[in-house]
PDB file of C-alpha atoms and ligand atoms in Angstrom:
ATOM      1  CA  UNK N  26       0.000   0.000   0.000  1.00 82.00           C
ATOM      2  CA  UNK N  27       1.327   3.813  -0.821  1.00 94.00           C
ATOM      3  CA  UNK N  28       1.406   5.530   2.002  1.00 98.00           C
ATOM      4  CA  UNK N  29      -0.587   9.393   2.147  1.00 98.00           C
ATOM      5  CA  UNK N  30       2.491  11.691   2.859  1.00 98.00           C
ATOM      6  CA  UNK N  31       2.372  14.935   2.620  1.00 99.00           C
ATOM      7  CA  UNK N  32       5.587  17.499   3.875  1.00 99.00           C
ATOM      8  CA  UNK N  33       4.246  20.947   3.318  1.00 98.00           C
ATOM      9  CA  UNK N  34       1.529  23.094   5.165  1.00 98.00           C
ATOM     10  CA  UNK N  35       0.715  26.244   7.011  1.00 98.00           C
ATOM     11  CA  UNK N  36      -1.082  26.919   9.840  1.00 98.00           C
ATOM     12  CA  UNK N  37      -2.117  30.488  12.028  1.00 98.00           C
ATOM     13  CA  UNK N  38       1.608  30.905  13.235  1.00 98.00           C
ATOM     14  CA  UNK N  39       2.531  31.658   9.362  1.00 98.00           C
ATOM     15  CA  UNK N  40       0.217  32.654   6.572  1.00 98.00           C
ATOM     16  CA  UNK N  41      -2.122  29.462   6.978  1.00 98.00           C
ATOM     17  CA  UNK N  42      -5.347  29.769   9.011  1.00 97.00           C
ATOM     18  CA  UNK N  43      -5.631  26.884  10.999  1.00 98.00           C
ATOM     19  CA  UNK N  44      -4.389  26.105  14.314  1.00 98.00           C
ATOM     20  CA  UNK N  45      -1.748  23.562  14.165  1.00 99.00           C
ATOM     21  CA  UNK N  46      -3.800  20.657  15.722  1.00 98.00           C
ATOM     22  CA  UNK N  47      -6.767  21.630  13.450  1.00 98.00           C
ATOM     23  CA  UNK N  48      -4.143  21.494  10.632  1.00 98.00           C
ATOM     24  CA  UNK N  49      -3.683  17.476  11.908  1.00 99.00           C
ATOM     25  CA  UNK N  50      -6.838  17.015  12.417  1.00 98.00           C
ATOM     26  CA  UNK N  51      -7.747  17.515   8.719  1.00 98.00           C
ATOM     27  CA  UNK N  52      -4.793  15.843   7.141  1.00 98.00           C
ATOM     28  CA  UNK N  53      -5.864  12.891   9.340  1.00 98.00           C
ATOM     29  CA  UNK N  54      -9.268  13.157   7.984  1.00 98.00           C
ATOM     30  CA  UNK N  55      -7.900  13.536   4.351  1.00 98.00           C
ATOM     31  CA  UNK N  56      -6.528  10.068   4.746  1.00 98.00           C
ATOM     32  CA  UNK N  57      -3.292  11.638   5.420  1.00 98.00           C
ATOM     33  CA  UNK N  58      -0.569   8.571   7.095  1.00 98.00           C
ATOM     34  CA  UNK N  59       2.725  11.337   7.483  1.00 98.00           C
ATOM     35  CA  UNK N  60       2.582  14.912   7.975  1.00 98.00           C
ATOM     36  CA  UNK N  61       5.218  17.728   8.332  1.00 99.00           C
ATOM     37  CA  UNK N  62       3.995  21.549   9.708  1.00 99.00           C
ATOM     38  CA  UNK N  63       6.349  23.924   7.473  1.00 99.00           C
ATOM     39  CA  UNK N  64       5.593  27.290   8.291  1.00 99.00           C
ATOM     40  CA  UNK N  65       7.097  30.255   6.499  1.00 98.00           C
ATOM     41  CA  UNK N  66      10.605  31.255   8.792  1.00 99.00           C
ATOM     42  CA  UNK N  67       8.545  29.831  12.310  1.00 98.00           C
ATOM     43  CA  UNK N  68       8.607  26.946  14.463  1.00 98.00           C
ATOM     44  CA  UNK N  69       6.441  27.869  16.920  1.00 98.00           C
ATOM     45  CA  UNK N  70       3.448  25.504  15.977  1.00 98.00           C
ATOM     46  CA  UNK N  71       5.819  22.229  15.681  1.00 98.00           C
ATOM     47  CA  UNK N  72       4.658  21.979  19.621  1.00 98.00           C
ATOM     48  CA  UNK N  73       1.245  22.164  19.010  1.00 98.00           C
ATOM     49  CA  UNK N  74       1.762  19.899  15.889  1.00 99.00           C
ATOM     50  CA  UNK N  75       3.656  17.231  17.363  1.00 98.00           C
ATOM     51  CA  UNK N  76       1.216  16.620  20.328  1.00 98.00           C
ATOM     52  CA  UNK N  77      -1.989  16.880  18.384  1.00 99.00           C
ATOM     53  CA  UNK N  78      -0.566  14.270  15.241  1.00 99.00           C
ATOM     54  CA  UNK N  79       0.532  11.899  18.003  1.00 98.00           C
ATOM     55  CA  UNK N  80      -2.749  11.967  19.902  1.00 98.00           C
ATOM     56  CA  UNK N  81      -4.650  11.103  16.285  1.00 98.00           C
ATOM     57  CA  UNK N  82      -1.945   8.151  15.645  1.00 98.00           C
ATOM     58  CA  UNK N  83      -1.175  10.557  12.541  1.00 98.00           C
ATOM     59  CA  UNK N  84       3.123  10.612  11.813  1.00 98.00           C
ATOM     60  CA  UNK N  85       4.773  13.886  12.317  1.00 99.00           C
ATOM     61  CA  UNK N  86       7.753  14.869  10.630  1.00 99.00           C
ATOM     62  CA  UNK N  87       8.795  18.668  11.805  1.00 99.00           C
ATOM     63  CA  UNK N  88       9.457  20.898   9.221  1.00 99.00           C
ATOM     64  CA  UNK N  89       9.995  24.667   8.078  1.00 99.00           C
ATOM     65  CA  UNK N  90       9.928  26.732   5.087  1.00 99.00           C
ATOM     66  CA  UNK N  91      12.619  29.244   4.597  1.00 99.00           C
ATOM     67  CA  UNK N  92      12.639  32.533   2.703  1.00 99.00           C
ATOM     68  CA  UNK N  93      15.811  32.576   0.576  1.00 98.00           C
ATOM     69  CA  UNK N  94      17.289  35.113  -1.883  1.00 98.00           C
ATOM     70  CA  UNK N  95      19.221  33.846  -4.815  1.00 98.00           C
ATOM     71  CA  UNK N  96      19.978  35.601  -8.114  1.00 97.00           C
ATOM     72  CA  UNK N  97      17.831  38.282  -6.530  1.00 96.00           C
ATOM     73  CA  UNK N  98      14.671  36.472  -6.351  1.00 96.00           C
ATOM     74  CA  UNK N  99      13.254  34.882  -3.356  1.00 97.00           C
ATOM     75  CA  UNK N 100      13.268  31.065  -3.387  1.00 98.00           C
ATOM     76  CA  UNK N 101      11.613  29.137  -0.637  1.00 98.00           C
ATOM     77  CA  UNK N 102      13.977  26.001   0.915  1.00 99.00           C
ATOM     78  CA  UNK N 103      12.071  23.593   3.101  1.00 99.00           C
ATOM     79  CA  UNK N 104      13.919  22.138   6.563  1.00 99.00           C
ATOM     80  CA  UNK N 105      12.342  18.938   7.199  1.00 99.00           C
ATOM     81  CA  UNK N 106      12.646  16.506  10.012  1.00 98.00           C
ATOM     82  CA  UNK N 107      14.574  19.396  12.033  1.00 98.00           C
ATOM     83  CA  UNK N 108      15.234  19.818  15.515  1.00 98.00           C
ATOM     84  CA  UNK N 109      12.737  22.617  16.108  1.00 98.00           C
ATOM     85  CA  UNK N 110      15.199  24.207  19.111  1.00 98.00           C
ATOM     86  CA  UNK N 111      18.476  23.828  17.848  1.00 98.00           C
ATOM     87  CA  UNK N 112      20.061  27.019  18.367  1.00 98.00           C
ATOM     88  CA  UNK N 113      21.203  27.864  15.372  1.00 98.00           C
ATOM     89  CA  UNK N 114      18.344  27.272  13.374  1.00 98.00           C
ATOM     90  CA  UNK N 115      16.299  29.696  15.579  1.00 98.00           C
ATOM     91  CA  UNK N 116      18.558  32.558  15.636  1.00 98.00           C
ATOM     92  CA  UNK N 117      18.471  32.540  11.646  1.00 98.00           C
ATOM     93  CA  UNK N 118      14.337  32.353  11.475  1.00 98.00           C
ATOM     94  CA  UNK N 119      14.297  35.251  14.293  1.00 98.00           C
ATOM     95  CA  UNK N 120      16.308  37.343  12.263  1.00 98.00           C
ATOM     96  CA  UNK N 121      14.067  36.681   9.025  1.00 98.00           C
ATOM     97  CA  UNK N 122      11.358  37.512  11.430  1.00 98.00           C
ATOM     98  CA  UNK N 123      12.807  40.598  12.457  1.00 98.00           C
ATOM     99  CA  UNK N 124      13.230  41.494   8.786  1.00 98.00           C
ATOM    100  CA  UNK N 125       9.563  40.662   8.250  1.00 98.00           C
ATOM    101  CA  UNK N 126       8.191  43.412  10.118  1.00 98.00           C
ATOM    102  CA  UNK N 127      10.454  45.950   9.200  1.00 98.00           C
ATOM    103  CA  UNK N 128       9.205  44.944   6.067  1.00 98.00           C
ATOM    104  CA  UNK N 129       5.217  45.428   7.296  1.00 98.00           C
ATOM    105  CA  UNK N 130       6.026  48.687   8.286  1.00 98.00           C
ATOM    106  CA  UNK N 131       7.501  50.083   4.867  1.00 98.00           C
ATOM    107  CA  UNK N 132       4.119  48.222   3.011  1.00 98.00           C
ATOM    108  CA  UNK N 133       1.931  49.991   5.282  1.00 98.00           C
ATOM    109  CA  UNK N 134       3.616  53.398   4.388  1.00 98.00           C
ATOM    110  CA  UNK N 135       3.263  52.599   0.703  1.00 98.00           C
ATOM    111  CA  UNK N 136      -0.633  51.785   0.911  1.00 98.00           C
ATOM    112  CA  UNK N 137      -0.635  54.783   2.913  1.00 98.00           C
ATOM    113  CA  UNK N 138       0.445  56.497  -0.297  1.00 98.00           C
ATOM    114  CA  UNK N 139      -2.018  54.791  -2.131  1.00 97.00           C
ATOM    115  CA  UNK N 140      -5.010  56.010   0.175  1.00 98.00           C
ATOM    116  CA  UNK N 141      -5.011  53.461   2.404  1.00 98.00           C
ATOM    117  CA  UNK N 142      -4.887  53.809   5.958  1.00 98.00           C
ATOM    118  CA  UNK N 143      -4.306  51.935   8.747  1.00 98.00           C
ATOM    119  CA  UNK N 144      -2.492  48.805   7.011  1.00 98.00           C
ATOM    120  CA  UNK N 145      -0.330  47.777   9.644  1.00 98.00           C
ATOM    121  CA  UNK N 146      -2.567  47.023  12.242  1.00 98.00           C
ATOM    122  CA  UNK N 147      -5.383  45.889   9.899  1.00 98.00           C
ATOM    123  CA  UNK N 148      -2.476  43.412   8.670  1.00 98.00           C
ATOM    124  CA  UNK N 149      -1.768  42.930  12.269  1.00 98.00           C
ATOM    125  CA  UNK N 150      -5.493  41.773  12.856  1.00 98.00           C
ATOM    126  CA  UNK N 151      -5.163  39.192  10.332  1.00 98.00           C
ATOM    127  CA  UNK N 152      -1.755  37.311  12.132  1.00 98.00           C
ATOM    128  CA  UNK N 153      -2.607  35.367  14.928  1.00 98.00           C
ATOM    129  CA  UNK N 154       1.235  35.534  15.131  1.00 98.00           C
ATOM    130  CA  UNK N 155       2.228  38.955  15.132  1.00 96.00           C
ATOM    131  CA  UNK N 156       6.220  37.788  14.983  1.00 95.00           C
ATOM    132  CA  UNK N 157       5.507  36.240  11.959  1.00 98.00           C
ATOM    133  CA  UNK N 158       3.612  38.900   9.647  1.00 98.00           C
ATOM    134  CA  UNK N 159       3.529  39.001   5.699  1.00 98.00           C
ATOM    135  CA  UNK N 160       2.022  39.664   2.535  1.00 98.00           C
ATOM    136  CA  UNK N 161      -1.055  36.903   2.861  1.00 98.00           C
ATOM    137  CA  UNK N 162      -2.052  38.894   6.219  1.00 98.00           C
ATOM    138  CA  UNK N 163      -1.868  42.472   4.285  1.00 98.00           C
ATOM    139  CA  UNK N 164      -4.039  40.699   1.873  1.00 98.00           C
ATOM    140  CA  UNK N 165      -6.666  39.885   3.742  1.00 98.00           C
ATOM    141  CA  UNK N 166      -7.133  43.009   5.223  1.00 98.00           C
ATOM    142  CA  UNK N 167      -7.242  44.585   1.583  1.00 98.00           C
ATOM    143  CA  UNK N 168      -9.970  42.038   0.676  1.00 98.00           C
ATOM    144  CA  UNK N 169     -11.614  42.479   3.980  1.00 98.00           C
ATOM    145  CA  UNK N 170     -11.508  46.505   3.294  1.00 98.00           C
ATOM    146  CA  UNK N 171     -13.402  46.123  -0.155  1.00 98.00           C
ATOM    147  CA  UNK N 172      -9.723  47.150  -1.948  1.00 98.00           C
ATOM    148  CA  UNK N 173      -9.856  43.803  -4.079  1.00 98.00           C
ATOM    149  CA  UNK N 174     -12.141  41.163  -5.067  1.00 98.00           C
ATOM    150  CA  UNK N 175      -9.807  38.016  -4.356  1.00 96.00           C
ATOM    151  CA  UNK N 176      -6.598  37.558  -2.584  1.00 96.00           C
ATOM    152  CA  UNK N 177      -5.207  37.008  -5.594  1.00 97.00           C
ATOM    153  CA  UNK N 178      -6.025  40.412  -7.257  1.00 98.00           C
ATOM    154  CA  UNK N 179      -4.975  41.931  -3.631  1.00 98.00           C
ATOM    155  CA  UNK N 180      -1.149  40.581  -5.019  1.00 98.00           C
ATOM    156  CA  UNK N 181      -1.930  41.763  -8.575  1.00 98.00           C
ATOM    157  CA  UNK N 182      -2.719  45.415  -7.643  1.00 98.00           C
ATOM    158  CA  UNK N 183      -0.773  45.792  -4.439  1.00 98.00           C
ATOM    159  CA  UNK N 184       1.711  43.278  -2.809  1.00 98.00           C
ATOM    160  CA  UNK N 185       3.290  40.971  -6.522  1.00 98.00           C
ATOM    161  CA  UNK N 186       6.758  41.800  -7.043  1.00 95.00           C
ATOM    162  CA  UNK N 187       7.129  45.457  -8.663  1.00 95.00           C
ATOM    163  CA  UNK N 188       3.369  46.445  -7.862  1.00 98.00           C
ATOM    164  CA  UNK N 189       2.202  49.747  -5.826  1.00 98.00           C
ATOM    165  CA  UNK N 190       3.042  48.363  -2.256  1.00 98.00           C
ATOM    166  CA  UNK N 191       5.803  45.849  -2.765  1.00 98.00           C
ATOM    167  CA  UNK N 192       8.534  46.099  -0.876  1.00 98.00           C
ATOM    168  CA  UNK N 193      11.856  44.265  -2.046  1.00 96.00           C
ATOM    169  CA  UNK N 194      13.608  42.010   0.997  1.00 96.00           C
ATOM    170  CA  UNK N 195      16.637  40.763   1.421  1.00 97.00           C
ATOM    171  CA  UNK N 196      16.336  37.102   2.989  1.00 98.00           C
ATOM    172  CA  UNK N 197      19.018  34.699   4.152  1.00 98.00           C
ATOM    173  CA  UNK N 198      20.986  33.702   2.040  1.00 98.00           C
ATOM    174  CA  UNK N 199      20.522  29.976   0.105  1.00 98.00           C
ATOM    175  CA  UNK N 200      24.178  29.279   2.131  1.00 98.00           C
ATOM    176  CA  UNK N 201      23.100  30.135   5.287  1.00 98.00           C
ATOM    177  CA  UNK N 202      19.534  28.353   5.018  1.00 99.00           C
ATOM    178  CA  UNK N 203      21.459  25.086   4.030  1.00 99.00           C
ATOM    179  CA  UNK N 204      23.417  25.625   6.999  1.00 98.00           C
ATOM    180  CA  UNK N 205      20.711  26.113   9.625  1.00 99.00           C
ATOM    181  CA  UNK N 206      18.815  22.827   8.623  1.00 99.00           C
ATOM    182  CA  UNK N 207      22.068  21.025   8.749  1.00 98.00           C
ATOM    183  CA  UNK N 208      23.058  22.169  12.057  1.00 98.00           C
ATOM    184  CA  UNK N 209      19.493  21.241  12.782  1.00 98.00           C
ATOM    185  CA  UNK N 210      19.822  17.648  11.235  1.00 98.00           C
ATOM    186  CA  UNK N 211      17.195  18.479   9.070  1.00 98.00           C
ATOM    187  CA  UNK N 212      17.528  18.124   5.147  1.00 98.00           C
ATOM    188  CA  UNK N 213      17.409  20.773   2.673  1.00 99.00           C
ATOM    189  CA  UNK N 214      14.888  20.376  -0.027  1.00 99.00           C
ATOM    190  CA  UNK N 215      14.136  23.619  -2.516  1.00 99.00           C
ATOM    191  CA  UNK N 216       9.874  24.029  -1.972  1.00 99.00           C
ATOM    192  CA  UNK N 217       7.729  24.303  -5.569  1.00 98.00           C
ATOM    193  CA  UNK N 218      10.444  24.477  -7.895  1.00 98.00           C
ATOM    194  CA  UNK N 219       8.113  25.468 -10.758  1.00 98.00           C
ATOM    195  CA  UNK N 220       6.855  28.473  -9.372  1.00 97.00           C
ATOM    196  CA  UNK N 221      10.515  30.278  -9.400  1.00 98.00           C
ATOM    197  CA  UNK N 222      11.098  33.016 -12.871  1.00 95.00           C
ATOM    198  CA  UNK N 223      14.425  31.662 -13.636  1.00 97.00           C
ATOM    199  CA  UNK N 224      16.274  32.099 -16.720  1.00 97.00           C
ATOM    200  CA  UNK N 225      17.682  28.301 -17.347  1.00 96.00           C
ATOM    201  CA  UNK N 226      20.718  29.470 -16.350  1.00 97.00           C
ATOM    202  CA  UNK N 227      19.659  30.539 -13.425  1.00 98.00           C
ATOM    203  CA  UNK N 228      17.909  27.885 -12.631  1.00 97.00           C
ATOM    204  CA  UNK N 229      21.027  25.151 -13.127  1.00 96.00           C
ATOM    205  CA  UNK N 230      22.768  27.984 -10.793  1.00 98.00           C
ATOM    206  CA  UNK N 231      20.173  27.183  -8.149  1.00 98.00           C
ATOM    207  CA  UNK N 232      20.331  23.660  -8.581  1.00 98.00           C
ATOM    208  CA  UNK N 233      24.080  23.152  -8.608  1.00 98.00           C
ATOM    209  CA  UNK N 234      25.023  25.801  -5.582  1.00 98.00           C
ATOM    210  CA  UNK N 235      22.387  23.908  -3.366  1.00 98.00           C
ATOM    211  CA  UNK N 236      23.719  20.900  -4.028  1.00 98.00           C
ATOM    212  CA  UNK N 237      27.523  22.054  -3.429  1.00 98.00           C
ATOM    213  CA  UNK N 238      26.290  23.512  -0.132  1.00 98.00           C
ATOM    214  CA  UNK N 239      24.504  19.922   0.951  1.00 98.00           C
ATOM    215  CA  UNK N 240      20.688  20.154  -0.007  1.00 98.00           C
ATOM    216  CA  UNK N 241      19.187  17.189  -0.909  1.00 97.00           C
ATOM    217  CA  UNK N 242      16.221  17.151  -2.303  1.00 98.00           C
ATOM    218  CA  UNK N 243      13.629  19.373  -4.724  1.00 98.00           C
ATOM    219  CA  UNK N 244       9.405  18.906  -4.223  1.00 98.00           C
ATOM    220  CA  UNK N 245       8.677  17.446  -7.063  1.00 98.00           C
ATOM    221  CA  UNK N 246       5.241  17.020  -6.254  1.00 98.00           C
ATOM    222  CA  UNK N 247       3.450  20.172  -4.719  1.00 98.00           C
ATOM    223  CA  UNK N 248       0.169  21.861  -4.542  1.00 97.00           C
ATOM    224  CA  UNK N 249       1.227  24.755  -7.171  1.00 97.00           C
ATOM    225  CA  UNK N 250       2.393  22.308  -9.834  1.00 98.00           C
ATOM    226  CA  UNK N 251       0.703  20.823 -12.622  1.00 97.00           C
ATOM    227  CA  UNK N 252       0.959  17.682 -14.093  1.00 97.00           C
ATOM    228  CA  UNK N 253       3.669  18.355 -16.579  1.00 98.00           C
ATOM    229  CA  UNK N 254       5.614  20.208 -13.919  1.00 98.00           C
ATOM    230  CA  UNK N 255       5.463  17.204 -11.755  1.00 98.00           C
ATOM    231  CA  UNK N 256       6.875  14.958 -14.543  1.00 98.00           C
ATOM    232  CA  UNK N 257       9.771  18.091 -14.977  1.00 98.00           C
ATOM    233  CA  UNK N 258      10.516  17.981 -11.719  1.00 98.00           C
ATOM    234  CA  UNK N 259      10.900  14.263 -11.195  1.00 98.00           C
ATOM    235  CA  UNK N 260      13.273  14.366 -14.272  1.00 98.00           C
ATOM    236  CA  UNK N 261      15.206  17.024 -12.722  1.00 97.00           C
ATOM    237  CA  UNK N 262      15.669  15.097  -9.643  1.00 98.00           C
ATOM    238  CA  UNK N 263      16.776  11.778 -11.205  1.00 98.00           C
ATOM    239  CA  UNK N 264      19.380  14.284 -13.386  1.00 97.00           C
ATOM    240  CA  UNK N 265      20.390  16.326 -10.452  1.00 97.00           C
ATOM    241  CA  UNK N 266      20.952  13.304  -8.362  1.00 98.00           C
ATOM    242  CA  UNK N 267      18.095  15.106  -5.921  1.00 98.00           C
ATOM    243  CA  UNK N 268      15.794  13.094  -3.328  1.00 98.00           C
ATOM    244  CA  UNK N 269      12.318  13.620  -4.878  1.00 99.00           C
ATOM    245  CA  UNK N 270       9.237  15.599  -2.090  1.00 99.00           C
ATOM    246  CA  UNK N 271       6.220  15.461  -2.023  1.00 98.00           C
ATOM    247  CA  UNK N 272       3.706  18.309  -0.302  1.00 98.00           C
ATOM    248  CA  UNK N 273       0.266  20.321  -0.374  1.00 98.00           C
ATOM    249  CA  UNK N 274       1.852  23.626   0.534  1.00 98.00           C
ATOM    250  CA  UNK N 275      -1.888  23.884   2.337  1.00 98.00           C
ATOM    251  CA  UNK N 276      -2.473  27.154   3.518  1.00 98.00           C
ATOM    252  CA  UNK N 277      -6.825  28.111   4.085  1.00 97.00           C
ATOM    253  CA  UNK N 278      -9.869  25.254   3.497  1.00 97.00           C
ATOM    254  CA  UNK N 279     -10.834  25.725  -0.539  1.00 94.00           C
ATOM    255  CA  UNK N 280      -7.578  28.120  -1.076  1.00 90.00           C
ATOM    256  CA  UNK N 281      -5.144  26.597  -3.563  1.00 87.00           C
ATOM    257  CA  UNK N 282      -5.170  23.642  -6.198  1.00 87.00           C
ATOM    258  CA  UNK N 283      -4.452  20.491  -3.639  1.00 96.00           C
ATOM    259  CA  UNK N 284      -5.858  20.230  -0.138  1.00 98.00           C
ATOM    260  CA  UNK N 285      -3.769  18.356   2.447  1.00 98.00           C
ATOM    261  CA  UNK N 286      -2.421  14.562   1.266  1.00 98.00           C
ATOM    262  CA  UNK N 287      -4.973  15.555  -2.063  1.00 98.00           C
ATOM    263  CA  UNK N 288      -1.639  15.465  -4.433  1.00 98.00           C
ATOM    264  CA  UNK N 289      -0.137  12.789  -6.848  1.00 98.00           C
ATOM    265  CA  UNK N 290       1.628   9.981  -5.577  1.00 98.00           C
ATOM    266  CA  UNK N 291       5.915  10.439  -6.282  1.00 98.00           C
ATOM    267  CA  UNK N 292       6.285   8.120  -8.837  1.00 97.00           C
ATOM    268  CA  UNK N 293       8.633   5.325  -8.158  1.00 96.00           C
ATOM    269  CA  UNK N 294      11.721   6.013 -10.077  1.00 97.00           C
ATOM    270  CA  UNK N 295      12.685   8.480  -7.363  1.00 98.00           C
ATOM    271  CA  UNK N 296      13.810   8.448  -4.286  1.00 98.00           C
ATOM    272  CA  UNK N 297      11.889  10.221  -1.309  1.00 98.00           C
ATOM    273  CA  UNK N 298      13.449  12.335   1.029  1.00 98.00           C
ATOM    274  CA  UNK N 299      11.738  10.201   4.004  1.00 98.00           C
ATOM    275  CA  UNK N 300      12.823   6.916   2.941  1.00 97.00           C
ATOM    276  CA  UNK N 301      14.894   7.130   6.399  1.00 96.00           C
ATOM    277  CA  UNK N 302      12.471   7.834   8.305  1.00 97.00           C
ATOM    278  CA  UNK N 303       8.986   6.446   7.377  1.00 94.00           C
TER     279      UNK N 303
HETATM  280  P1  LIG Q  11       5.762  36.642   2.091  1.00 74.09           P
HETATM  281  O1  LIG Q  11       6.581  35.440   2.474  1.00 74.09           O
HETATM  282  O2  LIG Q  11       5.203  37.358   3.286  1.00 74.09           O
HETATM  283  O3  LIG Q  11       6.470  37.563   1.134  1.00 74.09           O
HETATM  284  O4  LIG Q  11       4.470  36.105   1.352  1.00 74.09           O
HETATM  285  C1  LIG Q  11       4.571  35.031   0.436  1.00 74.09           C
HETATM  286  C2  LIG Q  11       3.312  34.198   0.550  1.00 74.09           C
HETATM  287  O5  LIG Q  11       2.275  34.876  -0.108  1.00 74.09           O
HETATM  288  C3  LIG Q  11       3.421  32.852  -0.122  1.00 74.09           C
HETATM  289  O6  LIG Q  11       3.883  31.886   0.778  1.00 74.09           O
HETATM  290  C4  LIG Q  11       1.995  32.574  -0.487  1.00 74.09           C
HETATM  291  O7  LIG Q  11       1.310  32.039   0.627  1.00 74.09           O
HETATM  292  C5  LIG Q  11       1.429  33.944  -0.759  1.00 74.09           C
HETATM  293  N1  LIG Q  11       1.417  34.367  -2.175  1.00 74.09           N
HETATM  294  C6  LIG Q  11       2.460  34.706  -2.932  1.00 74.09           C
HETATM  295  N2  LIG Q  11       2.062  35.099  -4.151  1.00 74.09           N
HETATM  296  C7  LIG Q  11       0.719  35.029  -4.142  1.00 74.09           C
HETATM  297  C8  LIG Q  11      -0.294  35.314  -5.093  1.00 74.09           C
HETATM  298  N3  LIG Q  11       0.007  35.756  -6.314  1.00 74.09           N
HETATM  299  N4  LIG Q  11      -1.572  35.101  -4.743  1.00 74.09           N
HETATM  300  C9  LIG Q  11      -1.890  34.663  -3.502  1.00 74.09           C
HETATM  301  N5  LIG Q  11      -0.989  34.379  -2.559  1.00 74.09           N
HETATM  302  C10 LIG Q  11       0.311  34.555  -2.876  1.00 74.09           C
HETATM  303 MN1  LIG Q  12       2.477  31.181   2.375  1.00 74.09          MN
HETATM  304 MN1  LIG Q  13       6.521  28.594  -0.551  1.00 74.09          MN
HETATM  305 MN1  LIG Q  14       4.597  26.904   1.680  1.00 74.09          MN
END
């Protein structure tokens, strides 16, 4: 029998909006067997996670999803099966943090300049976890203001790269990611590779420096890809010499293509990133 695993999803201490155990409690109603909580630069729910998948009988891999910058673009590296207090690991995510609200504050100023008011603490509202605020959380107060019709067209007008209230940020670095998951015995596997606007070049630059620096693995399966992506992906792994992931990236209830464990199986010329653990 395949097993339902599925290594990506938010919850209310990131940009997701359930509560970590409600987060379990629907992946174990989706059928889901293993689970990992990757919230954007935040470990704070692995806790919450860890207790409420073990009281369901549901496995529990913790995980987090870190905000990168490489070739000036942001890039999203997963830490999965990481010691969620390792020192290291936490000082890096509460500097991202840190960087986060500055961040907030500059948005809020540019909406300001757009004619709307009171953006950071409608933003605020929206964050059960005011350490961890961005974009999604500015979005919903946009929608929730009558500025936009769909969170989506909030990012089209407002918060997408190079629109009316973006503001550019410089993450950590892909070095010092890989570093922080290794120091946290987690492995390094680069989240939605599709969704990245690489030239080729770019791309192989990506591919090759992660490698060097000890990542492991790409998703190869994930909520934002399509079919054909999928099938890209899983060739790039097998030519990369990558571990192959597979994840929902679930963030809200009827918000994105694949709800938790609802993704295609891996197929089985690759080889999973858990196969040491599961
Ligand atoms: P941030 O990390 O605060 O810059 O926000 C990035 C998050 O915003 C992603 O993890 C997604 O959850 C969400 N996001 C990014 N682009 C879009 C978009 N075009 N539409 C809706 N949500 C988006
Ligand atoms: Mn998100
Ligand atoms: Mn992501
Ligand atoms: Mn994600």
């Amino acid at each position: 029998m395949t097993l339902n695993i599925d290594l990506h999803s938010h919850s209310s201490q990131s940009d997701g909006v359930l509560a970590p155990a409600a987060v379990a409690a629907r992946a174990h109603a989706n059928g889901v067997d293993w689970w990992a909580l990757s919230d954007h630069d935040e470990t704070s729910g692995l806790a919450e996670a860890a207790q409420a998948a073990g009281s369901l009988g549901l496995g529990f891999i913790p995980g987090v999803e870190i905000s990168v910058t490489f070739c000036d673009k942001t890039v999203h590296v997963l830490g999965l099966n990481i010691d969620p207090v390792n020192p290291l690991l936490c000082e890096g995510l509460a500097g991202i943090r840190r960087s986060r609200f500055d961040r907030a504050r500059q948005l809020a100023d540019l909406l300001a300049g757009c004619g709307i008011d009171g953006a950071f603490d409608g933003a605020m509202r929206h964050a059960e976890n005011p350490g961890l605020i961005g974009r999604v959380h500015f979005a919903r107060f946009l929608l929730e203001q009558g500025h936009c019709k769909s969170l989506q067209q909030a990012f089209d007008r407002y918060l997408g790269e190079g629109k009316r209230a973006f503001v550019p940020i410089r993450w950590a670095s892909l070095e010092q990611a890989v570093a922080w998951i290794l120091a946290a015995g987690g492995k390094p596997v680069i989240a939605h590779p599709g969704r990245y606007r690489y030239t080729p070049q770019q791309q192989d630059a990506l591919f090759g420096a992660f490698k060097d620096l000890g990542g492991c693995g790409i998703e190869v399966v994930t909520g934002s890809h399509t079919h054909s992506q999928c099938e890209r992906y899983a060739q790039v792994a097998i030519s990369h010499g990558f571990e192959a992931s597979r994840g929902s990236d679930f963030h809200a209830p009827g918000v994105g293509r694949a709800d938790l464990g609802g993704m295609q199986q891996l197929s089985d010329r690759l080889v999973p990133v858990w196969r040491d653990w599961i």
